[in-house]
Amino acid sequence: MAAHTGQRSRNTAAQTSGRPRPAGQGAAPTAGRSRAARKTAARVSAIRLADPFHEREAQKYEQPLPSREYVLQVLAERGVPMPFDELAVALDIQPFEREHFDRRLRAMERDGQVVRNRRDAYLLPDKAELIKGRVEGHPDGFGFLRRDDGEPDIFLGPKEMRELLHGDRILVRIAGQDRRGRPEGRLVEVLERANSRVVGRIISEHGVMIVVPENRRLAQDILIAPGGRKKPEPGQIVTVELVEQPTKFAQPIGRIVEVLGNYADPGMEIEIALRKHDLPFEFSAEAKAETRKLPAAVRKKDWAGREDLTKLPLVTIDGETAKDFDDAVYCERQGKGYRLIVAIADVSHYVDAGKGLDKDAFDRGNSVYFPRRVIPMLPEKLSNGLCSLNPQVERLAMAADINLSATGEIKSYRFYPAVIWSHARLTYTQVAAALYEREGAARKALAGLLPQLENLDKLFRVLLKARAKRGAIDFETTETRMIFDDNGKIAQIVPEVRNDAHRLIEECMLAANVCASDFLAKREHPALYRIHDSPSEDKLGKLREFLKEFGLGIGGGDEPRARDYAMLLEQIKDRPDAQLLQTVMLRSLKQAMYSPDNVGHFGLAYEAYTHFTSPIRRYPDLLIHRGIKAALAGEQYRPGDWEQIGLHCSMTERRADEATRDVVAFLKCYFMQDRVGETFTGSVSSVVPFGLFVALDDIFIEGLLHISDLGSDYFHYDETRHALLGERTGKQFRLSDRVKVQLVRVDMATNKIDFRLMEGPLPAERPAAEPAGPVEAAEEAQAPAP
């Protein structure tokens, strides 16, 4: 009986060992513990006290285990693999602690901090020359390991990929080189599976139902387990939950949890993209409950501590289809200079940090603008209602009140919470017609607002000169807009013309963003900067080599500035090959991202730059608002790890771009499927080892001209010259070359369009349509809501 009681006591102690201590509690009472547990609590050995993180663990747990760092230190000092028992002795693990210590080691193993060998001994991955990273799959069945340490990728052959899926985190060992001389990896362990649900198309083969994933990087088909309530038809789109991940000997197995419908159903392309890219599209119950409690309009108590700007004729200027209005502007002359007020929706007043709405907004990171549908960062009650600066209603705002000199220099600024009353909801087209085309009807309609609009225009002209003096890069690009028929399919694709009204608002937003970054920097308050680093040494070298062929160069030596790019753009703007040169320059630049480490914004030529102007649709802007409010109150806003938040927001931005590209690609394929056999002219928009991508004139659709269709010759890829060169004929195809092609295939399953060469290269006639670049100032203006 005594033995039985003792065993139960030891089990109880084991269950509580290593548990977090509840907040606000001191040391746990000794009653109910085993004699061994009480003795250990009273006596901590010198071995355990040598743990550099012992105090941290003691604050978190009633009976602290050795920290992960200490385990790694002991393994490193011993320098040999250590079995569990040996490691337990080395760390003075008591019998009643062994179970929880085993759990800690297994957690460290899952995280890739330690590895167990075939003899069940623990060792450090570095000692075994093991490398951690994330799998990037390829549709052809092979893949690459994107290493955590940033070193060059490791090739993963089809044999290794048989038990992996795109996105999995793994440990590999270098096992040699592939045919191209790249390091090749052998799988050691899967640390984390990335795919729990997959969207794809149902196919029935000999009575066996499988799902072909929509994400082509998931190169394995998924077997559907027999039974199940969902009974889709072949060809339908479904979501499957993986019940078994792939192994060396078996395909992944899943069960159907959702039948989305037929592939050609209206809006299906968006439903697929949402699930393929793991875009959150339903708000949590907590966020919905918080939204229901929000008022329908500004209340009198909300005025407390705010300045009254309702009498100022602030206006919003956006695209025709926009529904969420982040920003309103006002400008007046002040001596020889200007006073500019940029009022931004005060989202932070309604979205409390750490609550449901905030968590959902963080997960989304930004609103996603699909053709004909928006996935908002915030519920519509906020994004289109309470936070949107709609006309003729009171709205809460954060105001950037800026004084500028006659030359566009920011002399002073002030941030404060305010209440505004937007006097009009204007469009870019309206403002351009009144200010620049000077149409009588447009000017008459805006007569009461013309004085302040003309002040805005005068300030805009001043800011443009300041921009040129600063040396900001301004690429000329073409964006497009889709016009849909009643069935939700593309009827027409038209170029989106950016007029001076767009640029006017962009310059106002840039000024407010610069003031926001300066405000926080001067107060030494952490911030999430919008950074755009200078070009890499490798890309810069390739750009210089390319420019040499044209007798051109770019200044600045090893570290060119935006001004050097701007000067070259000015130099080449009237050349017939300007589009080619501009495109190569654009592609030498890095992608902008979010980071707490301010390295400046290369493209915009700013030493510090943040996003302040769109908190309805961008989470980083909401963080900046909270930071400014905290700084105004003499406090500091601490949302957590700023670096991780920056990485997350950069990821959600890329995720939205990829999802949108998928939807647009599907719609364009659908638009072109009935035009097989027709001929088109276009320009080479990209040169790759396997062919040319051609952007068609007028309809702005891109497709592949495969290398095998370029003629009876061997063509070789020249990366530096952005060209394919014929070995025998010397014929070459370069970026921006004009060609005539025939549409030969539209594959709706893969969203691919294939062309055949009819004639080319042709004499240059018109520039190619190039998608907007990473440093376009247009990113600072509000994207139109489809």
mmCIF file of C-alpha atoms in Angstrom, residues 430-637:
data_model
loop_
_atom_site.group_PDB
_atom_site.id
_atom_site.type_symbol
_atom_site.label_atom_id
_atom_site.label_comp_id
_atom_site.label_asym_id
_atom_site.label_seq_id
_atom_site.Cartn_x
_atom_site.Cartn_y
_atom_site.Cartn_z
ATOM 1 C CA GLN A 430 -13.054 64.994 -61.537
ATOM 2 C CA VAL A 431 -10.063 66.833 -60.132
ATOM 3 C CA ALA A 432 -8.008 66.377 -63.308
ATOM 4 C CA ALA A 433 -10.895 67.674 -65.423
ATOM 5 C CA ALA A 434 -11.259 70.776 -63.240
ATOM 6 C CA LEU A 435 -7.589 71.580 -62.643
ATOM 7 C CA TYR A 436 -5.733 70.352 -65.708
ATOM 8 C CA GLU A 437 -8.251 70.047 -68.516
ATOM 9 C CA ARG A 438 -10.077 73.137 -67.185
ATOM 10 C CA GLU A 439 -13.479 71.828 -68.254
ATOM 11 C CA GLY A 440 -16.205 74.379 -67.589
ATOM 12 C CA ALA A 441 -18.735 71.898 -66.190
ATOM 13 C CA ALA A 442 -16.157 70.304 -63.868
ATOM 14 C CA ARG A 443 -14.969 73.679 -62.574
ATOM 15 C CA LYS A 444 -18.535 74.811 -61.999
ATOM 16 C CA ALA A 445 -19.370 71.642 -60.054
ATOM 17 C CA LEU A 446 -16.320 72.151 -57.794
ATOM 18 C CA ALA A 447 -16.537 75.952 -57.622
ATOM 19 C CA GLY A 448 -16.674 76.115 -53.819
ATOM 20 C CA LEU A 449 -13.607 73.880 -53.470
ATOM 21 C CA LEU A 450 -11.515 75.276 -56.332
ATOM 22 C CA PRO A 451 -9.432 77.689 -54.218
ATOM 23 C CA GLN A 452 -8.099 74.962 -51.961
ATOM 24 C CA LEU A 453 -7.735 72.487 -54.883
ATOM 25 C CA GLU A 454 -5.653 75.068 -56.728
ATOM 26 C CA ASN A 455 -3.534 75.521 -53.605
ATOM 27 C CA LEU A 456 -3.030 71.763 -53.551
ATOM 28 C CA ASP A 457 -1.938 71.884 -57.186
ATOM 29 C CA LYS A 458 0.557 74.703 -56.534
ATOM 30 C CA LEU A 459 2.019 72.743 -53.633
ATOM 31 C CA PHE A 460 2.140 69.635 -55.828
ATOM 32 C CA ARG A 461 4.243 71.490 -58.434
ATOM 33 C CA VAL A 462 6.615 72.601 -55.689
ATOM 34 C CA LEU A 463 6.867 69.060 -54.281
ATOM 35 C CA LEU A 464 7.580 67.664 -57.762
ATOM 36 C CA LYS A 465 10.586 69.988 -58.059
ATOM 37 C CA ALA A 466 11.734 68.970 -54.593
ATOM 38 C CA ARG A 467 11.366 65.313 -55.622
ATOM 39 C CA ALA A 468 13.563 65.883 -58.676
ATOM 40 C CA LYS A 469 16.124 67.757 -56.558
ATOM 41 C CA ARG A 470 16.118 64.920 -54.039
ATOM 42 C CA GLY A 471 16.761 62.475 -56.873
ATOM 43 C CA ALA A 472 13.863 60.067 -56.340
ATOM 44 C CA ILE A 473 13.407 57.428 -59.041
ATOM 45 C CA ASP A 474 10.256 57.704 -61.145
ATOM 46 C CA PHE A 475 9.764 54.843 -63.603
ATOM 47 C CA GLU A 476 7.155 55.159 -66.320
ATOM 48 C CA THR A 477 4.933 52.081 -66.127
ATOM 49 C CA THR A 478 1.590 50.935 -67.454
ATOM 50 C CA GLU A 479 -1.090 49.522 -65.169
ATOM 51 C CA THR A 480 -4.303 47.944 -66.399
ATOM 52 C CA ARG A 481 -7.924 47.643 -65.348
ATOM 53 C CA MET A 482 -10.345 44.847 -66.198
ATOM 54 C CA ILE A 483 -13.878 45.538 -67.363
ATOM 55 C CA PHE A 484 -16.265 42.633 -66.679
ATOM 56 C CA ASP A 485 -19.419 41.367 -68.324
ATOM 57 C CA ASP A 486 -22.609 40.297 -66.535
ATOM 58 C CA ASN A 487 -21.197 36.775 -66.033
ATOM 59 C CA GLY A 488 -18.189 38.069 -64.119
ATOM 60 C CA LYS A 489 -15.707 37.395 -66.919
ATOM 61 C CA ILE A 490 -13.373 39.854 -68.621
ATOM 62 C CA ALA A 491 -14.977 41.830 -71.424
ATOM 63 C CA GLN A 492 -12.043 44.198 -71.930
ATOM 64 C CA ILE A 493 -8.653 45.082 -70.484
ATOM 65 C CA VAL A 494 -7.768 48.759 -70.643
ATOM 66 C CA PRO A 495 -4.712 50.773 -69.572
ATOM 67 C CA GLU A 496 -5.143 52.699 -66.345
ATOM 68 C CA VAL A 497 -3.994 56.248 -66.982
ATOM 69 C CA ARG A 498 -2.369 58.006 -64.029
ATOM 70 C CA ASN A 499 -3.032 61.715 -64.241
ATOM 71 C CA ASP A 500 -1.641 64.596 -62.189
ATOM 72 C CA ALA A 501 -4.466 64.236 -59.658
ATOM 73 C CA HIS A 502 -3.030 60.816 -58.735
ATOM 74 C CA ARG A 503 0.425 62.317 -58.391
ATOM 75 C CA LEU A 504 -0.907 65.229 -56.333
ATOM 76 C CA ILE A 505 -2.312 62.860 -53.705
ATOM 77 C CA GLU A 506 0.837 60.706 -53.816
ATOM 78 C CA GLU A 507 3.030 63.689 -52.961
ATOM 79 C CA CYS A 508 0.749 64.681 -50.062
ATOM 80 C CA MET A 509 0.894 61.135 -48.693
ATOM 81 C CA LEU A 510 4.675 60.990 -49.069
ATOM 82 C CA ALA A 511 5.018 64.205 -47.058
ATOM 83 C CA ALA A 512 2.820 62.837 -44.233
ATOM 84 C CA ASN A 513 4.706 59.522 -44.177
ATOM 85 C CA VAL A 514 8.076 61.280 -43.952
ATOM 86 C CA CYS A 515 6.838 63.436 -41.055
ATOM 87 C CA ALA A 516 5.578 60.329 -39.235
ATOM 88 C CA SER A 517 8.969 58.596 -39.481
ATOM 89 C CA ASP A 518 10.772 61.768 -38.364
ATOM 90 C CA PHE A 519 8.374 62.243 -35.424
ATOM 91 C CA LEU A 520 9.027 58.744 -34.061
ATOM 92 C CA ALA A 521 12.768 58.789 -34.771
ATOM 93 C CA LYS A 522 13.270 62.076 -32.913
ATOM 94 C CA ARG A 523 11.520 60.600 -29.878
ATOM 95 C CA GLU A 524 13.552 57.380 -30.157
ATOM 96 C CA HIS A 525 10.321 55.423 -30.404
ATOM 97 C CA PRO A 526 10.604 52.058 -32.211
ATOM 98 C CA ALA A 527 8.795 51.952 -35.546
ATOM 99 C CA LEU A 528 8.157 49.700 -38.487
ATOM 100 C CA TYR A 529 9.924 51.472 -41.342
ATOM 101 C CA ARG A 530 9.143 50.956 -44.997
ATOM 102 C CA ILE A 531 12.649 50.186 -46.187
ATOM 103 C CA HIS A 532 14.055 49.817 -49.681
ATOM 104 C CA ASP A 533 17.703 48.818 -49.634
ATOM 105 C CA SER A 534 20.246 49.742 -52.296
ATOM 106 C CA PRO A 535 20.889 47.257 -55.147
ATOM 107 C CA SER A 536 22.989 44.190 -54.387
ATOM 108 C CA GLU A 537 26.564 44.057 -55.641
ATOM 109 C CA ASP A 538 25.690 41.173 -57.976
ATOM 110 C CA LYS A 539 22.702 42.878 -59.616
ATOM 111 C CA LEU A 540 24.552 46.148 -59.881
ATOM 112 C CA GLY A 541 27.441 44.417 -61.645
ATOM 113 C CA LYS A 542 25.081 42.814 -64.154
ATOM 114 C CA LEU A 543 23.362 46.150 -64.782
ATOM 115 C CA ARG A 544 26.691 47.854 -65.488
ATOM 116 C CA GLU A 545 27.713 45.066 -67.879
ATOM 117 C CA PHE A 546 24.414 45.437 -69.717
ATOM 118 C CA LEU A 547 24.668 49.226 -69.972
ATOM 119 C CA LYS A 548 28.194 48.999 -71.410
ATOM 120 C CA GLU A 549 26.782 47.531 -74.622
ATOM 121 C CA PHE A 550 24.892 50.782 -75.162
ATOM 122 C CA GLY A 551 27.776 53.034 -74.242
ATOM 123 C CA LEU A 552 26.015 53.943 -71.007
ATOM 124 C CA GLY A 553 26.924 53.846 -67.361
ATOM 125 C CA ILE A 554 25.438 54.615 -63.998
ATOM 126 C CA GLY A 555 27.204 56.937 -61.561
ATOM 127 C CA GLY A 556 27.850 56.478 -57.879
ATOM 128 C CA GLY A 557 30.638 53.917 -58.054
ATOM 129 C CA ASP A 558 30.026 50.850 -55.883
ATOM 130 C CA GLU A 559 27.208 52.574 -54.007
ATOM 131 C CA PRO A 560 24.982 54.459 -56.454
ATOM 132 C CA ARG A 561 22.143 56.553 -55.072
ATOM 133 C CA ALA A 562 18.630 57.033 -56.366
ATOM 134 C CA ARG A 563 19.839 60.281 -57.961
ATOM 135 C CA ASP A 564 22.218 58.273 -60.191
ATOM 136 C CA TYR A 565 19.322 56.132 -61.417
ATOM 137 C CA ALA A 566 17.166 59.229 -61.938
ATOM 138 C CA MET A 567 19.889 60.942 -63.984
ATOM 139 C CA LEU A 568 20.260 57.903 -66.238
ATOM 140 C CA LEU A 569 16.474 57.701 -66.722
ATOM 141 C CA GLU A 570 16.471 61.335 -67.796
ATOM 142 C CA GLN A 571 19.374 60.639 -70.183
ATOM 143 C CA ILE A 572 17.635 57.736 -71.960
ATOM 144 C CA LYS A 573 14.008 58.905 -71.959
ATOM 145 C CA ASP A 574 13.989 59.901 -75.676
ATOM 146 C CA ARG A 575 15.889 56.874 -76.976
ATOM 147 C CA PRO A 576 14.040 54.241 -79.025
ATOM 148 C CA ASP A 577 15.362 51.552 -76.659
ATOM 149 C CA ALA A 578 14.316 53.465 -73.528
ATOM 150 C CA GLN A 579 11.807 50.777 -72.515
ATOM 151 C CA LEU A 580 14.454 48.055 -72.623
ATOM 152 C CA LEU A 581 16.915 50.109 -70.586
ATOM 153 C CA GLN A 582 14.310 51.175 -68.034
ATOM 154 C CA THR A 583 13.093 47.610 -67.540
ATOM 155 C CA VAL A 584 16.601 46.294 -66.864
ATOM 156 C CA MET A 585 17.238 49.175 -64.439
ATOM 157 C CA LEU A 586 13.991 48.433 -62.621
ATOM 158 C CA ARG A 587 14.849 44.768 -62.222
ATOM 159 C CA SER A 588 18.201 45.569 -60.645
ATOM 160 C CA LEU A 589 16.425 47.026 -57.608
ATOM 161 C CA LYS A 590 15.416 45.176 -54.456
ATOM 162 C CA GLN A 591 11.895 44.747 -53.158
ATOM 163 C CA ALA A 592 10.624 47.142 -50.505
ATOM 164 C CA MET A 593 9.706 45.604 -47.134
ATOM 165 C CA TYR A 594 8.920 46.415 -43.489
ATOM 166 C CA SER A 595 11.609 46.434 -40.809
ATOM 167 C CA PRO A 596 12.436 48.160 -37.492
ATOM 168 C CA ASP A 597 15.998 48.640 -38.792
ATOM 169 C CA ASN A 598 15.902 51.870 -40.732
ATOM 170 C CA VAL A 599 18.128 51.602 -43.818
ATOM 171 C CA GLY A 600 16.184 54.282 -45.679
ATOM 172 C CA HIS A 601 14.120 54.115 -48.848
ATOM 173 C CA PHE A 602 16.454 53.962 -51.843
ATOM 174 C CA GLY A 603 13.857 54.492 -54.580
ATOM 175 C CA LEU A 604 12.152 57.454 -52.942
ATOM 176 C CA ALA A 605 15.497 58.893 -51.770
ATOM 177 C CA TYR A 606 14.409 59.225 -48.144
ATOM 178 C CA GLU A 607 16.673 58.551 -45.174
ATOM 179 C CA ALA A 608 13.657 57.441 -43.128
ATOM 180 C CA TYR A 609 10.191 56.487 -44.295
ATOM 181 C CA THR A 610 7.139 54.871 -42.700
ATOM 182 C CA HIS A 611 3.605 54.025 -43.785
ATOM 183 C CA PHE A 612 1.140 56.214 -41.899
ATOM 184 C CA THR A 613 -1.558 57.011 -44.452
ATOM 185 C CA SER A 614 -3.584 53.785 -44.874
ATOM 186 C CA PRO A 615 -4.470 52.193 -41.514
ATOM 187 C CA ILE A 616 -7.783 50.869 -42.883
ATOM 188 C CA ARG A 617 -5.975 48.560 -45.282
ATOM 189 C CA ARG A 618 -2.391 48.134 -43.968
ATOM 190 C CA TYR A 619 -1.471 46.860 -40.509
ATOM 191 C CA PRO A 620 1.938 48.638 -40.406
ATOM 192 C CA ASP A 621 0.122 51.987 -40.703
ATOM 193 C CA LEU A 622 -2.033 51.083 -37.694
ATOM 194 C CA LEU A 623 1.145 50.373 -35.698
ATOM 195 C CA ILE A 624 2.561 53.772 -36.661
ATOM 196 C CA HIS A 625 -0.645 55.479 -35.467
ATOM 197 C CA ARG A 626 -0.381 53.709 -32.114
ATOM 198 C CA GLY A 627 3.285 54.674 -31.846
ATOM 199 C CA ILE A 628 2.516 58.353 -32.539
ATOM 200 C CA LYS A 629 -0.289 58.384 -29.973
ATOM 201 C CA ALA A 630 1.964 56.776 -27.374
ATOM 202 C CA ALA A 631 4.748 59.265 -28.093
ATOM 203 C CA LEU A 632 2.308 62.189 -27.799
ATOM 204 C CA ALA A 633 1.391 60.887 -24.344
ATOM 205 C CA GLY A 634 5.046 60.515 -23.354
ATOM 206 C CA GLU A 635 4.757 56.728 -23.419
ATOM 207 C CA GLN A 636 6.007 53.910 -25.628
ATOM 208 C CA TYR A 637 3.939 51.424 -27.622
#
